[in-house]
Amino acid sequence: MLDARFIIENSEKVIQSLLQRGYDPGIIKEFLGIEDERRSLLIEVERLRQQRNELSEIISKIKKEGRDASTETQKAKNVSELIKEKEEKLKDLEEKSKTLLLNIPNTPHESVPVGKDETENVEIRRWGELPVFDFEPMNHWDIGEMLEIIDFERASKIAGARFAIMKGMGAKLERSLINFMLDLNTSRGYKEVFPPIIVNRDSMIGTGQLPKFANELFTILDPEFYLIPTAEVSVTNIHRNEILSEKDLPIYYTAYTPCFRREAGSYGKDVRGLIRQHQFNKVELVKFVKPENSYDELESLTRDAEDILQKLGLPYRLVSLCTGDLGFAASKTYDLEVWLPAQQRYREISSCSNFTDFQSRRAGIRFRREGKKGTEFVHTLNGSGLAIGRTLIAILENYQQKDGSVIVPDVLKPYMGVNVIR
RNA sequence: GGAGGGGUGGCCGAGUGGUUGAAGGCGACGGUCUUGAAAAUCGUUGUAGGGAAACCUACCGUGAGUUCGAAUCUCACCCCCUCCGCCA
């Protein structure tokens, strides 16, 4: 959420950034109108409340002296009724204003390339040699089926489309990747956490999934709960409504969790294979930092994610998302895209974002500077480190051999206990 | 699921319906003392909105109600703790 005052004082700038994102800027005009109305009514209500408080004090004094206060009491009663009336209108305006505010996206950082959609994302760098095969490389789902390590058919029986059963060395590879990544991330100073994967509404609002993106979430009714689409939700909300002290910062967390996504509106997209599942595993990196460091922290978080791919020997490229492709809550995002030989293209495997104070303002995550009065919002960041399923795909496809077996990357051998999956 | 207890400032903890935004303590910050530190002592110290400022307003788990006036009374809900039941 943006600061209401910032929008009022910089409405042109905010409208510009909405246009760059491809959003309808009408919401800003609407917000300014409501906010204007709300503020003048608030002043009116506060004046009335002051009047009421003063009368109450007078009544109290009169009563202490044992005199009759019925004139004043009647007067106060009238004021109170008027307050009640105006407060109702005020509450209505406050709700409208808040709803609009929750639906305005973050402002892109100046370094973010301007563009309309993913075709205008800018490649920053590439790493790794693309594998050369003297045979036609197979899809990961064919490899998985042949090695009997992935079972899509039976998964659809027990749950439906977009689910998979990992079996044997496939299940072990999934687990090995989780452990490898957590071990690597914790060695870099990220604290491992294992949070709830079901969260309440306030948490979803805190990180920005709600109210705008309800159709992307799996819900549990009675009581109202949501399945997390990413560990970002649980982990960022760890510090919701807290005032941290400066010396606590920065805070780095890493978490493995399953993630759940409806994938509504993605019919026909990646229908085969593990690329787009309703349930998938992911290891996440989350940072809480001081505002002045957040863009440096984004660079180092991205490098930490890149390092995982490098250690696994998977070729990838890094792109900077353009304004039109940038997520709702992010001010800047780097996507890591891993090379998939069967598709002959790079596919997203990690998304690293700086949310600046957008999430922390929603979630009330603040800090106090040493020796300074008042509080400031922290900046939050997160990135996949990495998406497990897609990493597994990349390993199967990049490390496949002519006979259908798959070589285990060196760093995973201690976790897997074998050199080759066959 | 049943029975009971409790949610107050950064933390602990008091609070009779009327200068209680809230005693007291801890912590933090500043001063005095000291060569320096500790101890002692004095002072300052919640968050947010509005205002150029004086200052005003709101906030004692959340929401509604009673009242001229609610941390304090009523109701509903949420959360935490203890015991019993059930359960991986």
PDB file of C-alpha atoms in Angstrom, chain A residues 39-242:
ATOM      1  CA  ARG A  39     -10.492  14.737   5.651  1.00  0.00           C
ATOM      2  CA  SER A  40     -12.949  17.583   5.878  1.00  0.00           C
ATOM      3  CA  LEU A  41     -15.469  15.367   7.628  1.00  0.00           C
ATOM      4  CA  LEU A  42     -12.784  14.162  10.031  1.00  0.00           C
ATOM      5  CA  ILE A  43     -11.975  17.720  11.002  1.00  0.00           C
ATOM      6  CA  GLU A  44     -15.667  18.354  11.604  1.00  0.00           C
ATOM      7  CA  VAL A  45     -16.059  15.232  13.732  1.00  0.00           C
ATOM      8  CA  GLU A  46     -12.968  16.039  15.752  1.00  0.00           C
ATOM      9  CA  ARG A  47     -14.274  19.499  16.497  1.00  0.00           C
ATOM     10  CA  LEU A  48     -17.556  18.039  17.707  1.00  0.00           C
ATOM     11  CA  ARG A  49     -15.737  15.515  19.840  1.00  0.00           C
ATOM     12  CA  GLN A  50     -13.732  18.311  21.376  1.00  0.00           C
ATOM     13  CA  GLN A  51     -16.984  20.111  22.176  1.00  0.00           C
ATOM     14  CA  ARG A  52     -18.391  16.989  23.780  1.00  0.00           C
ATOM     15  CA  ASN A  53     -15.248  16.415  25.846  1.00  0.00           C
ATOM     16  CA  GLU A  54     -15.330  19.977  27.129  1.00  0.00           C
ATOM     17  CA  LEU A  55     -18.995  19.702  28.085  1.00  0.00           C
ATOM     18  CA  SER A  56     -18.332  16.426  29.879  1.00  0.00           C
ATOM     19  CA  GLU A  57     -15.642  18.041  31.909  1.00  0.00           C
ATOM     20  CA  ILE A  58     -17.949  20.906  32.870  1.00  0.00           C
ATOM     21  CA  ILE A  59     -20.676  18.454  33.852  1.00  0.00           C
ATOM     22  CA  SER A  60     -18.232  16.582  36.010  1.00  0.00           C
ATOM     23  CA  LYS A  61     -17.263  19.767  37.839  1.00  0.00           C
ATOM     24  CA  ILE A  62     -20.854  20.892  38.355  1.00  0.00           C
ATOM     25  CA  LYS A  63     -21.781  17.500  39.767  1.00  0.00           C
ATOM     26  CA  LYS A  64     -18.865  17.582  42.157  1.00  0.00           C
ATOM     27  CA  GLU A  65     -20.151  20.871  43.462  1.00  0.00           C
ATOM     28  CA  GLY A  66     -23.538  19.230  43.892  1.00  0.00           C
ATOM     29  CA  ARG A  67     -25.339  21.535  41.471  1.00  0.00           C
ATOM     30  CA  ASP A  68     -27.847  20.656  38.771  1.00  0.00           C
ATOM     31  CA  ALA A  69     -26.308  19.950  35.343  1.00  0.00           C
ATOM     32  CA  SER A  70     -29.359  19.047  33.314  1.00  0.00           C
ATOM     33  CA  THR A  71     -28.969  21.978  30.860  1.00  0.00           C
ATOM     34  CA  GLU A  72     -25.407  20.982  30.071  1.00  0.00           C
ATOM     35  CA  THR A  73     -26.298  17.302  29.931  1.00  0.00           C
ATOM     36  CA  GLN A  74     -28.989  17.965  27.370  1.00  0.00           C
ATOM     37  CA  LYS A  75     -26.581  20.031  25.319  1.00  0.00           C
ATOM     38  CA  ALA A  76     -23.970  17.290  25.432  1.00  0.00           C
ATOM     39  CA  LYS A  77     -26.561  14.750  24.441  1.00  0.00           C
ATOM     40  CA  ASN A  78     -27.375  16.722  21.316  1.00  0.00           C
ATOM     41  CA  VAL A  79     -23.715  16.992  20.404  1.00  0.00           C
ATOM     42  CA  SER A  80     -23.244  13.254  20.932  1.00  0.00           C
ATOM     43  CA  GLU A  81     -26.097  12.438  18.625  1.00  0.00           C
ATOM     44  CA  LEU A  82     -24.678  14.681  15.961  1.00  0.00           C
ATOM     45  CA  ILE A  83     -21.297  12.978  16.347  1.00  0.00           C
ATOM     46  CA  LYS A  84     -22.848   9.575  15.959  1.00  0.00           C
ATOM     47  CA  GLU A  85     -24.496  10.627  12.735  1.00  0.00           C
ATOM     48  CA  LYS A  86     -21.325  12.092  11.231  1.00  0.00           C
ATOM     49  CA  GLU A  87     -19.207   9.194  12.417  1.00  0.00           C
ATOM     50  CA  GLU A  88     -21.266   6.812  10.355  1.00  0.00           C
ATOM     51  CA  LYS A  89     -20.567   8.781   7.215  1.00  0.00           C
ATOM     52  CA  LEU A  90     -16.934   9.055   8.195  1.00  0.00           C
ATOM     53  CA  LYS A  91     -16.607   5.328   8.673  1.00  0.00           C
ATOM     54  CA  ASP A  92     -18.080   4.737   5.267  1.00  0.00           C
ATOM     55  CA  LEU A  93     -15.584   7.116   3.677  1.00  0.00           C
ATOM     56  CA  GLU A  94     -12.709   5.536   5.592  1.00  0.00           C
ATOM     57  CA  GLU A  95     -13.637   2.117   4.303  1.00  0.00           C
ATOM     58  CA  LYS A  96     -13.873   3.335   0.737  1.00  0.00           C
ATOM     59  CA  SER A  97     -10.568   5.139   1.001  1.00  0.00           C
ATOM     60  CA  LYS A  98      -8.864   2.080   2.495  1.00  0.00           C
ATOM     61  CA  THR A  99     -10.248  -0.242  -0.159  1.00  0.00           C
ATOM     62  CA  LEU A 100      -9.008   2.005  -2.936  1.00  0.00           C
ATOM     63  CA  LEU A 101      -5.626   2.266  -1.257  1.00  0.00           C
ATOM     64  CA  LEU A 102      -5.352  -1.524  -1.033  1.00  0.00           C
ATOM     65  CA  ASN A 103      -5.975  -1.768  -4.766  1.00  0.00           C
ATOM     66  CA  ILE A 104      -3.292   0.691  -5.883  1.00  0.00           C
ATOM     67  CA  PRO A 105      -0.058  -1.081  -6.933  1.00  0.00           C
ATOM     68  CA  ASN A 106       3.445  -0.191  -5.793  1.00  0.00           C
ATOM     69  CA  THR A 107       5.427   2.431  -7.682  1.00  0.00           C
ATOM     70  CA  PRO A 108       8.184   0.984  -9.912  1.00  0.00           C
ATOM     71  CA  HIS A 109      11.770   1.984  -9.129  1.00  0.00           C
ATOM     72  CA  GLU A 110      13.382   4.360 -11.631  1.00  0.00           C
ATOM     73  CA  SER A 111      15.775   1.622 -12.763  1.00  0.00           C
ATOM     74  CA  VAL A 112      12.879  -0.574 -13.909  1.00  0.00           C
ATOM     75  CA  PRO A 113      12.622  -0.687 -17.714  1.00  0.00           C
ATOM     76  CA  VAL A 114       9.399   0.740 -19.099  1.00  0.00           C
ATOM     77  CA  GLY A 115       7.468  -1.760 -21.190  1.00  0.00           C
ATOM     78  CA  LYS A 116       4.027  -3.176 -21.827  1.00  0.00           C
ATOM     79  CA  ASP A 117       4.481  -6.907 -21.134  1.00  0.00           C
ATOM     80  CA  GLU A 118       6.975  -9.741 -20.667  1.00  0.00           C
ATOM     81  CA  THR A 119       8.334  -9.310 -24.197  1.00  0.00           C
ATOM     82  CA  GLU A 120       9.916  -6.063 -23.062  1.00  0.00           C
ATOM     83  CA  ASN A 121      11.724  -7.468 -20.040  1.00  0.00           C
ATOM     84  CA  VAL A 122      15.433  -6.718 -20.192  1.00  0.00           C
ATOM     85  CA  GLU A 123      18.067  -9.416 -20.012  1.00  0.00           C
ATOM     86  CA  ILE A 124      20.812  -8.493 -17.552  1.00  0.00           C
ATOM     87  CA  ARG A 125      23.190 -11.450 -17.838  1.00  0.00           C
ATOM     88  CA  ARG A 126      23.544 -15.101 -18.750  1.00  0.00           C
ATOM     89  CA  TRP A 127      25.453 -17.843 -17.000  1.00  0.00           C
ATOM     90  CA  GLY A 128      26.511 -21.347 -17.999  1.00  0.00           C
ATOM     91  CA  GLU A 129      27.049 -23.332 -21.167  1.00  0.00           C
ATOM     92  CA  LEU A 130      23.952 -24.680 -22.845  1.00  0.00           C
ATOM     93  CA  PRO A 131      24.168 -28.475 -22.954  1.00  0.00           C
ATOM     94  CA  VAL A 132      24.816 -30.078 -26.335  1.00  0.00           C
ATOM     95  CA  PHE A 133      23.178 -33.443 -27.012  1.00  0.00           C
ATOM     96  CA  ASP A 134      24.002 -35.939 -29.740  1.00  0.00           C
ATOM     97  CA  PHE A 135      20.423 -37.153 -29.493  1.00  0.00           C
ATOM     98  CA  GLU A 136      16.998 -35.547 -29.302  1.00  0.00           C
ATOM     99  CA  PRO A 137      16.597 -34.402 -25.670  1.00  0.00           C
ATOM    100  CA  MET A 138      13.436 -35.611 -23.961  1.00  0.00           C
ATOM    101  CA  ASN A 139      10.774 -33.685 -22.058  1.00  0.00           C
ATOM    102  CA  HIS A 140      11.031 -34.006 -18.311  1.00  0.00           C
ATOM    103  CA  TRP A 141       7.657 -35.735 -18.167  1.00  0.00           C
ATOM    104  CA  ASP A 142       8.856 -38.407 -20.562  1.00  0.00           C
ATOM    105  CA  ILE A 143      12.046 -38.826 -18.585  1.00  0.00           C
ATOM    106  CA  GLY A 144      10.029 -38.962 -15.365  1.00  0.00           C
ATOM    107  CA  GLU A 145       7.697 -41.562 -16.755  1.00  0.00           C
ATOM    108  CA  MET A 146      10.477 -43.688 -18.196  1.00  0.00           C
ATOM    109  CA  LEU A 147      12.454 -43.707 -14.963  1.00  0.00           C
ATOM    110  CA  GLU A 148       9.218 -44.222 -13.022  1.00  0.00           C
ATOM    111  CA  ILE A 149       9.945 -41.293 -10.756  1.00  0.00           C
ATOM    112  CA  ILE A 150       6.936 -39.099 -11.626  1.00  0.00           C
ATOM    113  CA  ASP A 151       3.333 -40.324 -11.847  1.00  0.00           C
ATOM    114  CA  PHE A 152       0.828 -37.856 -13.248  1.00  0.00           C
ATOM    115  CA  GLU A 153      -1.975 -40.319 -14.018  1.00  0.00           C
ATOM    116  CA  ARG A 154      -2.470 -41.597 -10.509  1.00  0.00           C
ATOM    117  CA  ALA A 155      -2.101 -38.094  -9.093  1.00  0.00           C
ATOM    118  CA  SER A 156      -5.057 -36.979 -11.182  1.00  0.00           C
ATOM    119  CA  LYS A 157      -7.032 -39.869  -9.726  1.00  0.00           C
ATOM    120  CA  ILE A 158      -6.427 -38.784  -6.157  1.00  0.00           C
ATOM    121  CA  ALA A 159      -6.552 -35.016  -6.669  1.00  0.00           C
ATOM    122  CA  GLY A 160      -7.050 -33.943 -10.285  1.00  0.00           C
ATOM    123  CA  ALA A 161      -5.165 -32.231 -13.057  1.00  0.00           C
ATOM    124  CA  ARG A 162      -2.016 -30.280 -12.207  1.00  0.00           C
ATOM    125  CA  PHE A 163      -0.904 -32.654  -9.477  1.00  0.00           C
ATOM    126  CA  ALA A 164       1.939 -35.162  -9.466  1.00  0.00           C
ATOM    127  CA  ILE A 165       3.214 -38.045  -7.384  1.00  0.00           C
ATOM    128  CA  MET A 166       6.981 -38.150  -6.996  1.00  0.00           C
ATOM    129  CA  LYS A 167       8.231 -41.693  -6.596  1.00  0.00           C
ATOM    130  CA  GLY A 168      11.465 -43.398  -5.677  1.00  0.00           C
ATOM    131  CA  MET A 169      14.483 -41.374  -6.744  1.00  0.00           C
ATOM    132  CA  GLY A 170      12.124 -38.629  -7.910  1.00  0.00           C
ATOM    133  CA  ALA A 171      10.787 -38.163  -4.390  1.00  0.00           C
ATOM    134  CA  LYS A 172      14.313 -38.356  -3.078  1.00  0.00           C
ATOM    135  CA  LEU A 173      15.497 -35.766  -5.580  1.00  0.00           C
ATOM    136  CA  GLU A 174      12.689 -33.447  -4.458  1.00  0.00           C
ATOM    137  CA  ARG A 175      13.735 -33.888  -0.830  1.00  0.00           C
ATOM    138  CA  SER A 176      17.439 -33.589  -1.641  1.00  0.00           C
ATOM    139  CA  LEU A 177      16.890 -30.284  -3.414  1.00  0.00           C
ATOM    140  CA  ILE A 178      14.967 -28.915  -0.438  1.00  0.00           C
ATOM    141  CA  ASN A 179      17.722 -29.913   1.952  1.00  0.00           C
ATOM    142  CA  PHE A 180      20.526 -28.721  -0.311  1.00  0.00           C
ATOM    143  CA  MET A 181      18.949 -25.306  -0.722  1.00  0.00           C
ATOM    144  CA  LEU A 182      18.102 -24.881   2.952  1.00  0.00           C
ATOM    145  CA  ASP A 183      21.634 -25.904   3.921  1.00  0.00           C
ATOM    146  CA  LEU A 184      23.151 -23.469   1.451  1.00  0.00           C
ATOM    147  CA  ASN A 185      20.861 -20.604   2.418  1.00  0.00           C
ATOM    148  CA  THR A 186      21.397 -21.071   6.145  1.00  0.00           C
ATOM    149  CA  SER A 187      25.164 -21.093   5.562  1.00  0.00           C
ATOM    150  CA  ARG A 188      24.701 -17.626   4.038  1.00  0.00           C
ATOM    151  CA  GLY A 189      23.095 -16.236   7.196  1.00  0.00           C
ATOM    152  CA  TYR A 190      19.447 -16.886   6.435  1.00  0.00           C
ATOM    153  CA  LYS A 191      17.593 -18.271   9.446  1.00  0.00           C
ATOM    154  CA  GLU A 192      15.551 -21.341   8.669  1.00  0.00           C
ATOM    155  CA  VAL A 193      11.862 -21.207   9.579  1.00  0.00           C
ATOM    156  CA  PHE A 194       9.052 -23.632   8.967  1.00  0.00           C
ATOM    157  CA  PRO A 195       5.841 -21.617   9.161  1.00  0.00           C
ATOM    158  CA  PRO A 196       2.131 -22.398   8.862  1.00  0.00           C
ATOM    159  CA  ILE A 197       1.054 -22.939   5.274  1.00  0.00           C
ATOM    160  CA  ILE A 198      -2.523 -21.991   6.088  1.00  0.00           C
ATOM    161  CA  VAL A 199      -2.958 -18.352   6.998  1.00  0.00           C
ATOM    162  CA  ASN A 200      -5.672 -15.889   7.910  1.00  0.00           C
ATOM    163  CA  ARG A 201      -7.065 -13.031   5.883  1.00  0.00           C
ATOM    164  CA  ASP A 202      -4.980 -10.340   7.561  1.00  0.00           C
ATOM    165  CA  SER A 203      -1.786 -12.080   6.490  1.00  0.00           C
ATOM    166  CA  MET A 204      -2.962 -12.244   2.887  1.00  0.00           C
ATOM    167  CA  ILE A 205      -3.776  -8.538   2.990  1.00  0.00           C
ATOM    168  CA  GLY A 206      -0.397  -7.859   4.588  1.00  0.00           C
ATOM    169  CA  THR A 207       1.615  -9.176   1.658  1.00  0.00           C
ATOM    170  CA  GLY A 208      -0.835  -7.992  -1.001  1.00  0.00           C
ATOM    171  CA  GLN A 209      -2.568 -11.170  -2.252  1.00  0.00           C
ATOM    172  CA  LEU A 210      -5.865  -9.815  -0.928  1.00  0.00           C
ATOM    173  CA  PRO A 211      -8.181  -8.139  -1.629  1.00  0.00           C
ATOM    174  CA  LYS A 212      -7.252  -7.972  -5.317  1.00  0.00           C
ATOM    175  CA  PHE A 213      -6.171 -11.522  -6.156  1.00  0.00           C
ATOM    176  CA  ALA A 214      -8.621 -13.748  -4.304  1.00  0.00           C
ATOM    177  CA  ASN A 215      -9.242 -15.898  -7.383  1.00  0.00           C
ATOM    178  CA  GLU A 216      -5.625 -17.087  -7.371  1.00  0.00           C
ATOM    179  CA  LEU A 217      -5.914 -18.587  -3.887  1.00  0.00           C
ATOM    180  CA  PHE A 218      -7.251 -21.826  -2.482  1.00  0.00           C
ATOM    181  CA  THR A 219      -9.541 -21.090   0.417  1.00  0.00           C
ATOM    182  CA  ILE A 220     -10.820 -22.958   3.420  1.00  0.00           C
ATOM    183  CA  LEU A 221     -14.234 -21.838   4.609  1.00  0.00           C
ATOM    184  CA  ASP A 222     -15.464 -21.925   8.180  1.00  0.00           C
ATOM    185  CA  PRO A 223     -13.344 -20.617   9.618  1.00  0.00           C
ATOM    186  CA  GLU A 224     -11.904 -18.486   6.867  1.00  0.00           C
ATOM    187  CA  PHE A 225      -8.379 -19.579   5.965  1.00  0.00           C
ATOM    188  CA  TYR A 226      -6.200 -19.471   2.905  1.00  0.00           C
ATOM    189  CA  LEU A 227      -3.550 -21.830   1.576  1.00  0.00           C
ATOM    190  CA  ILE A 228      -0.378 -19.896   0.896  1.00  0.00           C
ATOM    191  CA  PRO A 229       0.636 -19.417  -2.755  1.00  0.00           C
ATOM    192  CA  THR A 230       4.205 -18.786  -1.560  1.00  0.00           C
ATOM    193  CA  ALA A 231       6.111 -18.849   1.731  1.00  0.00           C
ATOM    194  CA  GLU A 232       6.474 -15.091   1.315  1.00  0.00           C
ATOM    195  CA  VAL A 233       3.035 -14.742   2.907  1.00  0.00           C
ATOM    196  CA  SER A 234       3.737 -16.706   6.072  1.00  0.00           C
ATOM    197  CA  VAL A 235       7.288 -15.514   6.531  1.00  0.00           C
ATOM    198  CA  THR A 236       6.761 -11.808   5.852  1.00  0.00           C
ATOM    199  CA  ASN A 237       3.812 -11.817   8.247  1.00  0.00           C
ATOM    200  CA  ILE A 238       5.982 -13.209  11.039  1.00  0.00           C
ATOM    201  CA  HIS A 239       6.638  -9.603  12.010  1.00  0.00           C
ATOM    202  CA  ARG A 240       3.221  -8.146  11.207  1.00  0.00           C
ATOM    203  CA  ASN A 241       2.278  -5.331  13.591  1.00  0.00           C
ATOM    204  CA  GLU A 242       5.676  -5.267  15.235  1.00  0.00           C
TER     205      GLU A 242
END
